[in-house]
Short mmCIF file of N, CA and C and ligand atoms in Angstrom, two decimals:
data_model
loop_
_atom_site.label_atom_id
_atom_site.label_comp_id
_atom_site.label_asym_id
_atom_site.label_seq_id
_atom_site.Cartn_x
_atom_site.Cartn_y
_atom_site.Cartn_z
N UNK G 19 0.84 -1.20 0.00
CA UNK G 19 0.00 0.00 0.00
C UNK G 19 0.88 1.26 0.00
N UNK G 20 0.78 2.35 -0.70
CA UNK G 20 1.13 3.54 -1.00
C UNK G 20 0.05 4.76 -0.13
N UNK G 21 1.19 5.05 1.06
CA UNK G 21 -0.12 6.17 1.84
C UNK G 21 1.03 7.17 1.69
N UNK G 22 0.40 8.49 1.53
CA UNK G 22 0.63 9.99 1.50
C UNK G 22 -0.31 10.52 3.12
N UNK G 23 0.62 11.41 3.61
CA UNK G 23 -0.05 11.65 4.80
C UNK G 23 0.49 13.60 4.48
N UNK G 24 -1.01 14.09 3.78
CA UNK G 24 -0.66 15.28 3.95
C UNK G 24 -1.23 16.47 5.20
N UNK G 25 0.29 16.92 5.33
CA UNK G 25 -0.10 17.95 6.27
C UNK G 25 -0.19 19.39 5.85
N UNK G 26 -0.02 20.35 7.28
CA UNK G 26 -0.45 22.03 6.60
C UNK G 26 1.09 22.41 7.83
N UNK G 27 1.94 23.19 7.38
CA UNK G 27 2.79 23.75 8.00
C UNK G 27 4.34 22.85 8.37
N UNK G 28 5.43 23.26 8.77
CA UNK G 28 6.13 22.69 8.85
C UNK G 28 6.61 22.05 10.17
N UNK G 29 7.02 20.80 10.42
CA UNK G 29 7.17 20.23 11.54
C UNK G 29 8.36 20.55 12.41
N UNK G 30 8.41 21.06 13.58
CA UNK G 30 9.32 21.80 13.82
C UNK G 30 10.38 21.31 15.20
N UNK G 31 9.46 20.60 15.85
CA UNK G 31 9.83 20.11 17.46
C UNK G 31 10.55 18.83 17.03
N UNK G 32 11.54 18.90 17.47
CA UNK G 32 12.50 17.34 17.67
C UNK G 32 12.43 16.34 17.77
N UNK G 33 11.16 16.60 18.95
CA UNK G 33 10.87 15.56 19.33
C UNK G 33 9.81 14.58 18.84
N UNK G 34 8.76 15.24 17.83
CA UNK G 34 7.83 15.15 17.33
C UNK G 34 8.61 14.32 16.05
N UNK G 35 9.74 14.92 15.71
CA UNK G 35 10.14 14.27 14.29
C UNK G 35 10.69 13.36 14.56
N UNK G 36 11.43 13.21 15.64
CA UNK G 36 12.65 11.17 16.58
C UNK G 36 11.18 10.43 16.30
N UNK G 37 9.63 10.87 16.77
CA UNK G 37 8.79 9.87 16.63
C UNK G 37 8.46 9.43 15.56
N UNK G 38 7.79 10.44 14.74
CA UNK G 38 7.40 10.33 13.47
C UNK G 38 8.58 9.22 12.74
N UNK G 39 9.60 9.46 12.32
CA UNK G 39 10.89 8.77 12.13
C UNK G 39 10.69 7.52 12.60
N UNK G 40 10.64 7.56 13.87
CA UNK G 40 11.02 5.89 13.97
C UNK G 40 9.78 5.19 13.64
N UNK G 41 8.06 5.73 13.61
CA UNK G 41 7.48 4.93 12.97
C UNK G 41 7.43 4.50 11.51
N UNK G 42 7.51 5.74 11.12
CA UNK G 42 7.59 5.83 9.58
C UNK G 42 8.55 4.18 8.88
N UNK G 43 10.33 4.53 10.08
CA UNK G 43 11.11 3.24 10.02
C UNK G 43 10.49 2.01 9.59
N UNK G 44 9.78 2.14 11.25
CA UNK G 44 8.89 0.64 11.52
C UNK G 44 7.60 0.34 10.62
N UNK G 45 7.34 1.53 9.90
CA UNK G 45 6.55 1.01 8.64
C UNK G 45 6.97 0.28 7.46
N UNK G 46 8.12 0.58 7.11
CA UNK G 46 8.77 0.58 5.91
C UNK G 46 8.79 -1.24 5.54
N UNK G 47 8.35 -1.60 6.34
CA UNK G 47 8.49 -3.58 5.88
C UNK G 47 6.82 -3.42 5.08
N UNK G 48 5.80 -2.45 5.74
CA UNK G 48 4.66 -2.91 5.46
C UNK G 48 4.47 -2.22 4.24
N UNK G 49 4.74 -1.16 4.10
CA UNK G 49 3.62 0.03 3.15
C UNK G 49 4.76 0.86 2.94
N UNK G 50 4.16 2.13 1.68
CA UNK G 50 5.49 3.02 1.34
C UNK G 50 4.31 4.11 2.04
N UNK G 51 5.78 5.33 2.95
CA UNK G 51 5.42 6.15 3.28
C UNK G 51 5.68 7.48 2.97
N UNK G 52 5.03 8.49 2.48
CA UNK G 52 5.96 9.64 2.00
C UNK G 52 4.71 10.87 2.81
N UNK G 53 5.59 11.54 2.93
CA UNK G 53 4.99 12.59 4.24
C UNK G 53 5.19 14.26 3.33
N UNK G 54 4.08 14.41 3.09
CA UNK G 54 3.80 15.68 2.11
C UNK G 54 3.76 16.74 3.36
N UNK G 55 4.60 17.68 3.29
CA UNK G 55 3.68 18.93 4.18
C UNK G 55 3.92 20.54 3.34
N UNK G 56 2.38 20.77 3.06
CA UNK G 56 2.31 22.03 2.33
C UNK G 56 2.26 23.31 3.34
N UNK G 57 3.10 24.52 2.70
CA UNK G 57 3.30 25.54 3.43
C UNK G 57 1.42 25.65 4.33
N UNK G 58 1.84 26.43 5.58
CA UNK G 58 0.52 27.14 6.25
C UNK G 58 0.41 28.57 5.65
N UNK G 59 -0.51 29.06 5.32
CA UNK G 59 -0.51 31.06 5.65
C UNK G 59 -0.87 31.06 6.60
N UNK G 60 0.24 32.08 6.78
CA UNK G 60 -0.21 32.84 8.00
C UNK G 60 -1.37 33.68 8.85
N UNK G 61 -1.83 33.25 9.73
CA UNK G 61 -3.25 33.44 10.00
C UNK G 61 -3.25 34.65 11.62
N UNK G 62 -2.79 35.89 11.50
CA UNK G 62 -3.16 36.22 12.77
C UNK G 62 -4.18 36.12 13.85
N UNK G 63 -4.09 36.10 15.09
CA UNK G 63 -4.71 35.84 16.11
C UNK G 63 -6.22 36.10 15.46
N UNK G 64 -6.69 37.54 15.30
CA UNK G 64 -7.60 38.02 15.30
C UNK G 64 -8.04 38.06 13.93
N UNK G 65 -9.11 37.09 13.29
CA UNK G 65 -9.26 36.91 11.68
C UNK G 65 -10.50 37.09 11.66
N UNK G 66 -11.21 37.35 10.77
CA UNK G 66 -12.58 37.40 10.52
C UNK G 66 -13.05 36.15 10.24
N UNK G 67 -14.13 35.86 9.71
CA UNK G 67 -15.04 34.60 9.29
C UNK G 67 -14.29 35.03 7.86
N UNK G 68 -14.38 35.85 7.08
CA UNK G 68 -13.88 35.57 5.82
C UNK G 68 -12.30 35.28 5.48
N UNK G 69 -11.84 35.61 6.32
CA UNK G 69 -10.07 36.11 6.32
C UNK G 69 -9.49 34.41 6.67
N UNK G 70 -10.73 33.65 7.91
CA UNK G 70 -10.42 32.34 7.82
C UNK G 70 -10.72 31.51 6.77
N UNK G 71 -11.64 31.86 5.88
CA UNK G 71 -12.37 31.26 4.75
C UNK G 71 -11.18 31.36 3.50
N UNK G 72 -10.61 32.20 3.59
CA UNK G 72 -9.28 32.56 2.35
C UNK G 72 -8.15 31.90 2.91
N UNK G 73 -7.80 31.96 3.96
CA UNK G 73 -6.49 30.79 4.67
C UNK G 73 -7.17 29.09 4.42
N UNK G 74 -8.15 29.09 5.17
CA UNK G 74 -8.40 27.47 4.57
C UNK G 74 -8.25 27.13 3.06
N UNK G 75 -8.97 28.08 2.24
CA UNK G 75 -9.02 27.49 1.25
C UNK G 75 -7.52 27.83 0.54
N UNK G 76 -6.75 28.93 0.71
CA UNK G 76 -5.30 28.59 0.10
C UNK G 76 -4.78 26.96 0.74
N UNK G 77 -4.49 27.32 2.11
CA UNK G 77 -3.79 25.58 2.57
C UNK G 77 -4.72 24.26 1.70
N UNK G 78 -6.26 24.62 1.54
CA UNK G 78 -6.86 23.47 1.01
C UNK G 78 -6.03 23.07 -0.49
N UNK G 79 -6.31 24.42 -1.28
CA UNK G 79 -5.63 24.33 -2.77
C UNK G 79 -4.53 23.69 -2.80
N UNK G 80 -3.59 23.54 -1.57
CA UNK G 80 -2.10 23.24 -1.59
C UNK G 80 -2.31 21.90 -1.60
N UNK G 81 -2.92 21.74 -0.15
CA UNK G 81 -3.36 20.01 -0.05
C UNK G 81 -3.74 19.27 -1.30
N UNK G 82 -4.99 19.71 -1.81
CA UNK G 82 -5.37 19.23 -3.34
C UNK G 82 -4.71 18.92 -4.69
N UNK G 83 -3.53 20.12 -4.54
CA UNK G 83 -2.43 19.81 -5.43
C UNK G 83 -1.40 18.34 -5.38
N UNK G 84 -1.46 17.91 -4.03
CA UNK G 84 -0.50 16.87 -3.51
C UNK G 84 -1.27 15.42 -3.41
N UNK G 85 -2.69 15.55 -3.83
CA UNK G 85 -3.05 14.75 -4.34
C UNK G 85 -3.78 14.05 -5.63
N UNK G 86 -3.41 12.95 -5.78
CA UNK G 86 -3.20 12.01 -7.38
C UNK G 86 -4.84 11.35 -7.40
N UNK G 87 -5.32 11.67 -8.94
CA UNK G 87 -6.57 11.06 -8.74
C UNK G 87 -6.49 9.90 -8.60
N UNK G 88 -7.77 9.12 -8.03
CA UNK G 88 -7.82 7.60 -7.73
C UNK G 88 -6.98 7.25 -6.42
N UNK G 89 -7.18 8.49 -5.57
CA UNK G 89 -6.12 7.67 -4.09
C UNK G 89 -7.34 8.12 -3.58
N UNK G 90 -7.15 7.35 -2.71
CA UNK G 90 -9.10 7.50 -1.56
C UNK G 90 -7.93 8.33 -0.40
N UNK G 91 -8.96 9.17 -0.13
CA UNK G 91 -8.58 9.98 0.72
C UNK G 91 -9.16 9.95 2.29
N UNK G 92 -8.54 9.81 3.22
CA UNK G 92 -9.15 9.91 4.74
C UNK G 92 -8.66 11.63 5.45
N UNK G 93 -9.91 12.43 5.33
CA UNK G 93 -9.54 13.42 5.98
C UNK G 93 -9.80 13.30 7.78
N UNK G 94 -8.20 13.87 8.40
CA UNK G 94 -9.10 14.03 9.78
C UNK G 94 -9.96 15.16 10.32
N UNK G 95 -10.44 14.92 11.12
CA UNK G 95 -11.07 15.44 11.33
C UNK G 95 -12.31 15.45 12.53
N UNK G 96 -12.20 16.40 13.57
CA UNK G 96 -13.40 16.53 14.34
C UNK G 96 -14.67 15.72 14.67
N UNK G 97 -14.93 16.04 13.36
CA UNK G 97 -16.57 15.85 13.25
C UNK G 97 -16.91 13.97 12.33
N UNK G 98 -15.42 13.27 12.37
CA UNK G 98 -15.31 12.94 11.43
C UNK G 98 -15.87 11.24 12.72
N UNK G 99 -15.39 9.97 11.46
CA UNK G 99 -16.17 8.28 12.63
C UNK G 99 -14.87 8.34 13.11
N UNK G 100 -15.73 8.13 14.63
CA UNK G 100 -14.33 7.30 15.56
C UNK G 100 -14.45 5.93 15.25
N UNK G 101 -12.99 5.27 15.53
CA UNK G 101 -13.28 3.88 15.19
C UNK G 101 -12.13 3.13 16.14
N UNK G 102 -12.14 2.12 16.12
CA UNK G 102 -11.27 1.22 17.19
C UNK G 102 -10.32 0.73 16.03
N UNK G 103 -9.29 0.93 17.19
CA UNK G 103 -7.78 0.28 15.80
C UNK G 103 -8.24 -0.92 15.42
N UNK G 104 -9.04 -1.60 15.79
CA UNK G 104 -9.10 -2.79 14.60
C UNK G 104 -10.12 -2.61 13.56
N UNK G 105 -10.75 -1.45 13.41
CA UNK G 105 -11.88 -0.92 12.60
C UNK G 105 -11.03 -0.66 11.71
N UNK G 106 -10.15 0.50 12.27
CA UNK G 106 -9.09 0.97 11.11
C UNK G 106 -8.40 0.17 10.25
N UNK G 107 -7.98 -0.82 11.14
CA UNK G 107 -6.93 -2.27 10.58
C UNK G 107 -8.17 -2.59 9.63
N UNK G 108 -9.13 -2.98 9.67
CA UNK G 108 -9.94 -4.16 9.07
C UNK G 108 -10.16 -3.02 7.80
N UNK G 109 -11.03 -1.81 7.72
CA UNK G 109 -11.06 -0.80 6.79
C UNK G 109 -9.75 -0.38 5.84
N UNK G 110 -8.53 -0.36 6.47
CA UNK G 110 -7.85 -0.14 5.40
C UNK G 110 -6.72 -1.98 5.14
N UNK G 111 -6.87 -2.89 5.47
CA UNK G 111 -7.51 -4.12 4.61
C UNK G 111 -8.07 -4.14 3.63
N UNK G 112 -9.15 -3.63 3.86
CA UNK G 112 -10.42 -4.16 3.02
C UNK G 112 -10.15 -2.98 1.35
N UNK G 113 -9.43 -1.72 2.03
CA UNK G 113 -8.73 -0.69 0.78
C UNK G 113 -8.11 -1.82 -0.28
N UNK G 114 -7.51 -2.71 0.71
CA UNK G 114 -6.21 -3.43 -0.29
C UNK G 114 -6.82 -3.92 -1.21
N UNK G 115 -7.86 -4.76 -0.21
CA UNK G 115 -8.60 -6.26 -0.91
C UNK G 115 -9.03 -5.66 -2.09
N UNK G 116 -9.80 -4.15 -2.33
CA UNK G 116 -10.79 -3.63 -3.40
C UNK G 116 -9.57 -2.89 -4.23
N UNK G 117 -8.39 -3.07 -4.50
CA UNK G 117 -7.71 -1.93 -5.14
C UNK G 117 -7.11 -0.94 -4.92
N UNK G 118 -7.82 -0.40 -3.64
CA UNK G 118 -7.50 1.48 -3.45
C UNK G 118 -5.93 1.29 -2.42
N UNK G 119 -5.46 1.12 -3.40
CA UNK G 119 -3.83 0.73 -2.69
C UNK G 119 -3.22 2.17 -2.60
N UNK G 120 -4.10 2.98 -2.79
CA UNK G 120 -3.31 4.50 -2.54
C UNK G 120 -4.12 5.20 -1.73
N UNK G 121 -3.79 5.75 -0.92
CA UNK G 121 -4.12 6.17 0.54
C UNK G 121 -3.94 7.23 0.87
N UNK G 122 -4.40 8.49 1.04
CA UNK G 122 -3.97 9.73 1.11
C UNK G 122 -4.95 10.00 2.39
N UNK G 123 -4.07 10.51 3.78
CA UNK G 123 -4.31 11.04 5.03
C UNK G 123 -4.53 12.56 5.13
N UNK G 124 -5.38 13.40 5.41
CA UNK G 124 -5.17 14.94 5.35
C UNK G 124 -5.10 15.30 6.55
N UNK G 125 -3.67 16.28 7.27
CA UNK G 125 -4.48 16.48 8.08
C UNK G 125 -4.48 17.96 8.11
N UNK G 126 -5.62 19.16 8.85
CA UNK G 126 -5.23 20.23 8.56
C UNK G 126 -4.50 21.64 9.13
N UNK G 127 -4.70 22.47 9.11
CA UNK G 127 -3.41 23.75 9.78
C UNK G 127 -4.76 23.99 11.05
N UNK G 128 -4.27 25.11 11.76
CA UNK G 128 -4.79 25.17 12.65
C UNK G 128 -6.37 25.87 13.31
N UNK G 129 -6.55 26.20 11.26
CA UNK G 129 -8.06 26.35 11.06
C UNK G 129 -8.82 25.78 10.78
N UNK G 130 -8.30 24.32 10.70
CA UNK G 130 -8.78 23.08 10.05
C UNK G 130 -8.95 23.18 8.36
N UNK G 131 -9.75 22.18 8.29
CA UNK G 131 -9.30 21.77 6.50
C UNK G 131 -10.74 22.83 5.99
N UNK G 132 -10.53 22.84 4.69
CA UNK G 132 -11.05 23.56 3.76
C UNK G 132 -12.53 22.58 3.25
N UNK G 133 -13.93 22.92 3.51
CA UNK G 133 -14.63 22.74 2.92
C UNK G 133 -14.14 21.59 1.47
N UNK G 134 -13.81 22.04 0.76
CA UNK G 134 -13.47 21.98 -0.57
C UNK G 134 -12.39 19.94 -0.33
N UNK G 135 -11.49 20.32 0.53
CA UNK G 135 -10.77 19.66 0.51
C UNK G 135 -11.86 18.09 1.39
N UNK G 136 -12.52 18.88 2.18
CA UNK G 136 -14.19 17.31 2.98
C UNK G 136 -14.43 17.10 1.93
N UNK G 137 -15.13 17.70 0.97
CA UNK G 137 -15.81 17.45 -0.45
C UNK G 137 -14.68 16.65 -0.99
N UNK G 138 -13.28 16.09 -0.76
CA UNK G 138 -12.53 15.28 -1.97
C UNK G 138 -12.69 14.46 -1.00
N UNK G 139 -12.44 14.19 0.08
CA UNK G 139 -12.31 13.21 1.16
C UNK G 139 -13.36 12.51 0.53
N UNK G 140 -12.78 11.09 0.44
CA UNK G 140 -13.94 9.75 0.67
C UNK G 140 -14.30 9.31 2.54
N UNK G 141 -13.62 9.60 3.14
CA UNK G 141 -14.20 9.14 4.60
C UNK G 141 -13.92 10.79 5.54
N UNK G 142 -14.51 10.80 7.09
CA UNK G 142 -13.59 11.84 7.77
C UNK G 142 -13.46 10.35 9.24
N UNK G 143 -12.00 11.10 9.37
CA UNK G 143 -11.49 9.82 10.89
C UNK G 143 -11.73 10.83 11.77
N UNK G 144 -12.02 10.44 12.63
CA UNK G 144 -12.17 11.33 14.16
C UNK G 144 -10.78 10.45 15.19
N UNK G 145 -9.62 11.23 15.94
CA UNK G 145 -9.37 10.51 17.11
C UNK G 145 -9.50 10.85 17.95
N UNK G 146 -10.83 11.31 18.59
CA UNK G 146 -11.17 11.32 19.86
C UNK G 146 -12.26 13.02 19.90
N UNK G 147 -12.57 13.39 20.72
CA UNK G 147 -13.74 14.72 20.56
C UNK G 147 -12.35 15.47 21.13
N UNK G 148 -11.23 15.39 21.66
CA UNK G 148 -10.52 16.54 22.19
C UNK G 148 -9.41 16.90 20.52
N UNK G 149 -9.14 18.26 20.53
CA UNK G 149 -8.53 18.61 19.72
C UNK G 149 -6.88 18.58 19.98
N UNK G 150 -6.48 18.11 18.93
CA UNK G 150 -4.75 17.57 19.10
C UNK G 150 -4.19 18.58 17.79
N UNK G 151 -3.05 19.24 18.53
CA UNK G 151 -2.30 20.18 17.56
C UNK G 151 -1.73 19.33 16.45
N UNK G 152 -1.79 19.84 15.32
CA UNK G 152 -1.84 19.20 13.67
C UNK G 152 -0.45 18.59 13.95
N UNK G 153 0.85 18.25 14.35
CA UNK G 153 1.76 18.49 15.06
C UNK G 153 2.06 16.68 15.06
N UNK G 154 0.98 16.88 16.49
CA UNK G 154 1.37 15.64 17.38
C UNK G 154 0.05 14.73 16.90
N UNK G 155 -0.87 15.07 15.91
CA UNK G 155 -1.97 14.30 15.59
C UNK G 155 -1.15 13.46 14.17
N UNK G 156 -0.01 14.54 13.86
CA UNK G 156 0.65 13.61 12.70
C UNK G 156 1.63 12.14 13.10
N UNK G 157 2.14 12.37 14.73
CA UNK G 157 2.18 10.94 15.19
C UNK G 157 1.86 9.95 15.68
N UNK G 158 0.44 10.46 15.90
CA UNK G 158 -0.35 9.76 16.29
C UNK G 158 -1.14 9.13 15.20
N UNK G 159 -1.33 9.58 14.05
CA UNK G 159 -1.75 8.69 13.34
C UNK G 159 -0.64 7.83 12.30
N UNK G 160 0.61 8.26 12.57
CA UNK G 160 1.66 6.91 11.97
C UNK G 160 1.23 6.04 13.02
N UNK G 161 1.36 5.92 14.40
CA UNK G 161 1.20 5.08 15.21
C UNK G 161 0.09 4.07 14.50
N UNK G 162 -1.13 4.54 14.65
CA UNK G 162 -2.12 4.12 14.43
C UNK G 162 -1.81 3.40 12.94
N UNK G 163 -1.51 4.07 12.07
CA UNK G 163 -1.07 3.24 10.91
C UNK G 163 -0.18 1.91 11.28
N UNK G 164 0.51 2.23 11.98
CA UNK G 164 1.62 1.21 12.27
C UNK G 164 1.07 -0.03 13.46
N UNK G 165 0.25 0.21 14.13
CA UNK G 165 -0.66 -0.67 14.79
C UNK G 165 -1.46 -1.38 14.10
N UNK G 166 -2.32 -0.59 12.79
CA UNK G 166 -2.83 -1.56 11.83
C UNK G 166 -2.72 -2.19 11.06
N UNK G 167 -1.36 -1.93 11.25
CA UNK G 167 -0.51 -3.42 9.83
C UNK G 167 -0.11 -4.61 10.44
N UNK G 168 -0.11 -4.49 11.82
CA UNK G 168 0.61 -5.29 12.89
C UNK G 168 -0.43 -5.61 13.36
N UNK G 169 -1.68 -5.49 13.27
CA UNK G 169 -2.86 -6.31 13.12
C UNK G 169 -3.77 -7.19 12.30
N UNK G 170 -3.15 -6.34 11.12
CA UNK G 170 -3.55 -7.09 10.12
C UNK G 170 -2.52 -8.17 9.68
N UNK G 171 -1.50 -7.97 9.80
CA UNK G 171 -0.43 -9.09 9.59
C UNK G 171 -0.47 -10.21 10.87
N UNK G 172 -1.40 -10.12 11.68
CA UNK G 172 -1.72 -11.39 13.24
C UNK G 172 -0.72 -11.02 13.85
N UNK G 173 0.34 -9.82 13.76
CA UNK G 173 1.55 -10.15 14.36
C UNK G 173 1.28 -9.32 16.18
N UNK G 174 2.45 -10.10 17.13
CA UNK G 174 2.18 -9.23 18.73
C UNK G 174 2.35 -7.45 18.00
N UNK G 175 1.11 -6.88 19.10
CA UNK G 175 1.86 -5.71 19.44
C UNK G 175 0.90 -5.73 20.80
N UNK G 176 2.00 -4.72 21.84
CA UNK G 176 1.13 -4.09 22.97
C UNK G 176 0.19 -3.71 22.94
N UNK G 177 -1.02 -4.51 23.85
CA UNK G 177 -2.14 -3.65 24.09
C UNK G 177 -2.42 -2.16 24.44
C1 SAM W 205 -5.44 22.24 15.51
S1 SAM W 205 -6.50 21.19 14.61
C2 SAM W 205 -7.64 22.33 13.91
C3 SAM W 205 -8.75 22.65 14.78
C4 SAM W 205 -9.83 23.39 14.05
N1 SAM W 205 -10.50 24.26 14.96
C5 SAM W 205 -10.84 22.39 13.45
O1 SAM W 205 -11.99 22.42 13.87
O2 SAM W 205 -10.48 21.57 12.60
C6 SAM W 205 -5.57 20.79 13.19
C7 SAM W 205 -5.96 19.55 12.47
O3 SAM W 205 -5.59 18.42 13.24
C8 SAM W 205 -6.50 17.37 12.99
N2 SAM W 205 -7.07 16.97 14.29
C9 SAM W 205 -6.82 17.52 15.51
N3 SAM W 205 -7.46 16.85 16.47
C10 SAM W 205 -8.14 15.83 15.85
C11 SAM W 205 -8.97 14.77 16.32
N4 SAM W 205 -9.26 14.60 17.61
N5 SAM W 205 -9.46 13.89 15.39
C12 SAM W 205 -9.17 14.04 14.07
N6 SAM W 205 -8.40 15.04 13.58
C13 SAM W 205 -7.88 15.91 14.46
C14 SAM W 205 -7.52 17.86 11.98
O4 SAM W 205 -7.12 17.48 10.68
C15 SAM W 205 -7.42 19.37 12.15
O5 SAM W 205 -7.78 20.04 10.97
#
């Protein structure tokens, strides 16, 4: 499987990237991983409803560009199904079983994703109702990727 995991802004903390890294590593037997991240605009504190409507949709346009037709797309997202890692495991399985061997993750800047960019999404993932900076939600879902191959392959991992 071929997953793209695009983000909005650049990853900056150390520590965030030693993780990302070593899952990405520990992916590399299962799936190819390539980690897109398109510039953020800059969004001051104090924005209007429209001023956020023109930042989403530039970061959206960027996102959209970085993806290839025919890759099913999972945007995250809020509002989006929670599911139990073996939902996830069994769902992106079942990607393989049907073809959609290309996999594109969105996740978005800190105004969230662009209308435009839900409308390409084939699913939205939710992990959890609390909000996780775009940041540390990007290692948390290698994890999660990397838990569901190691489920789907029968192999141990920690509960
Ligand atoms: C800082 S959050 C943006 C929050 C923004 N107010 C919103 O409603 O989307 C940045 C991005 O991280 C992702 N994200 C953060 N927490 C999430 C969660 N619990 N489930 C799914 N995605 C999440 C989403 O892609 C979101 O667009």
């Amino acid at each position: 499987m071929n997953i793209t995991i695009v983000s909005v802004g650049k990853l900056k903390e150390k520590y965030l990237k030693l993780g990302i890294e070593e899952y990405v590593k520990r992916l590399g037997g299962y799936a190819k991983i390539d980690l897109v991240e398109v510039p953020d605009e800059k969004a001051p504190e104090q924005l209007s409803e429209a001023d956020m409507e023109i930042v989403k949709r530039k970061e959206g346009e960027r996102i959209l560009a970085k993806i290839n037709e025919g890759t099913y797309v999972i945007a995250l997202a809020l509002d989006g199904k929670m599911k139990t890692s073996e939902e996830m495991a069994a769902d992106l399985e079942s990607l393989m079983t049907y073809g959609k061997s290309k996999v594109a993750f969105v996740i978005g800047g800190s105004l969230g994703l662009h209308a435009d960019v839900l409308k390409r999404a084939d699913e939205k993932l939710c992990f959890g109702k609390m909000t996780l900076p775009h940041q540390l939600m990007k290692l948390v879902l290698v994890e999660q990727i990397y838990r569901s191959f190691r489920i789907i392959k029968g192999e141990p991992y920690h509960k």
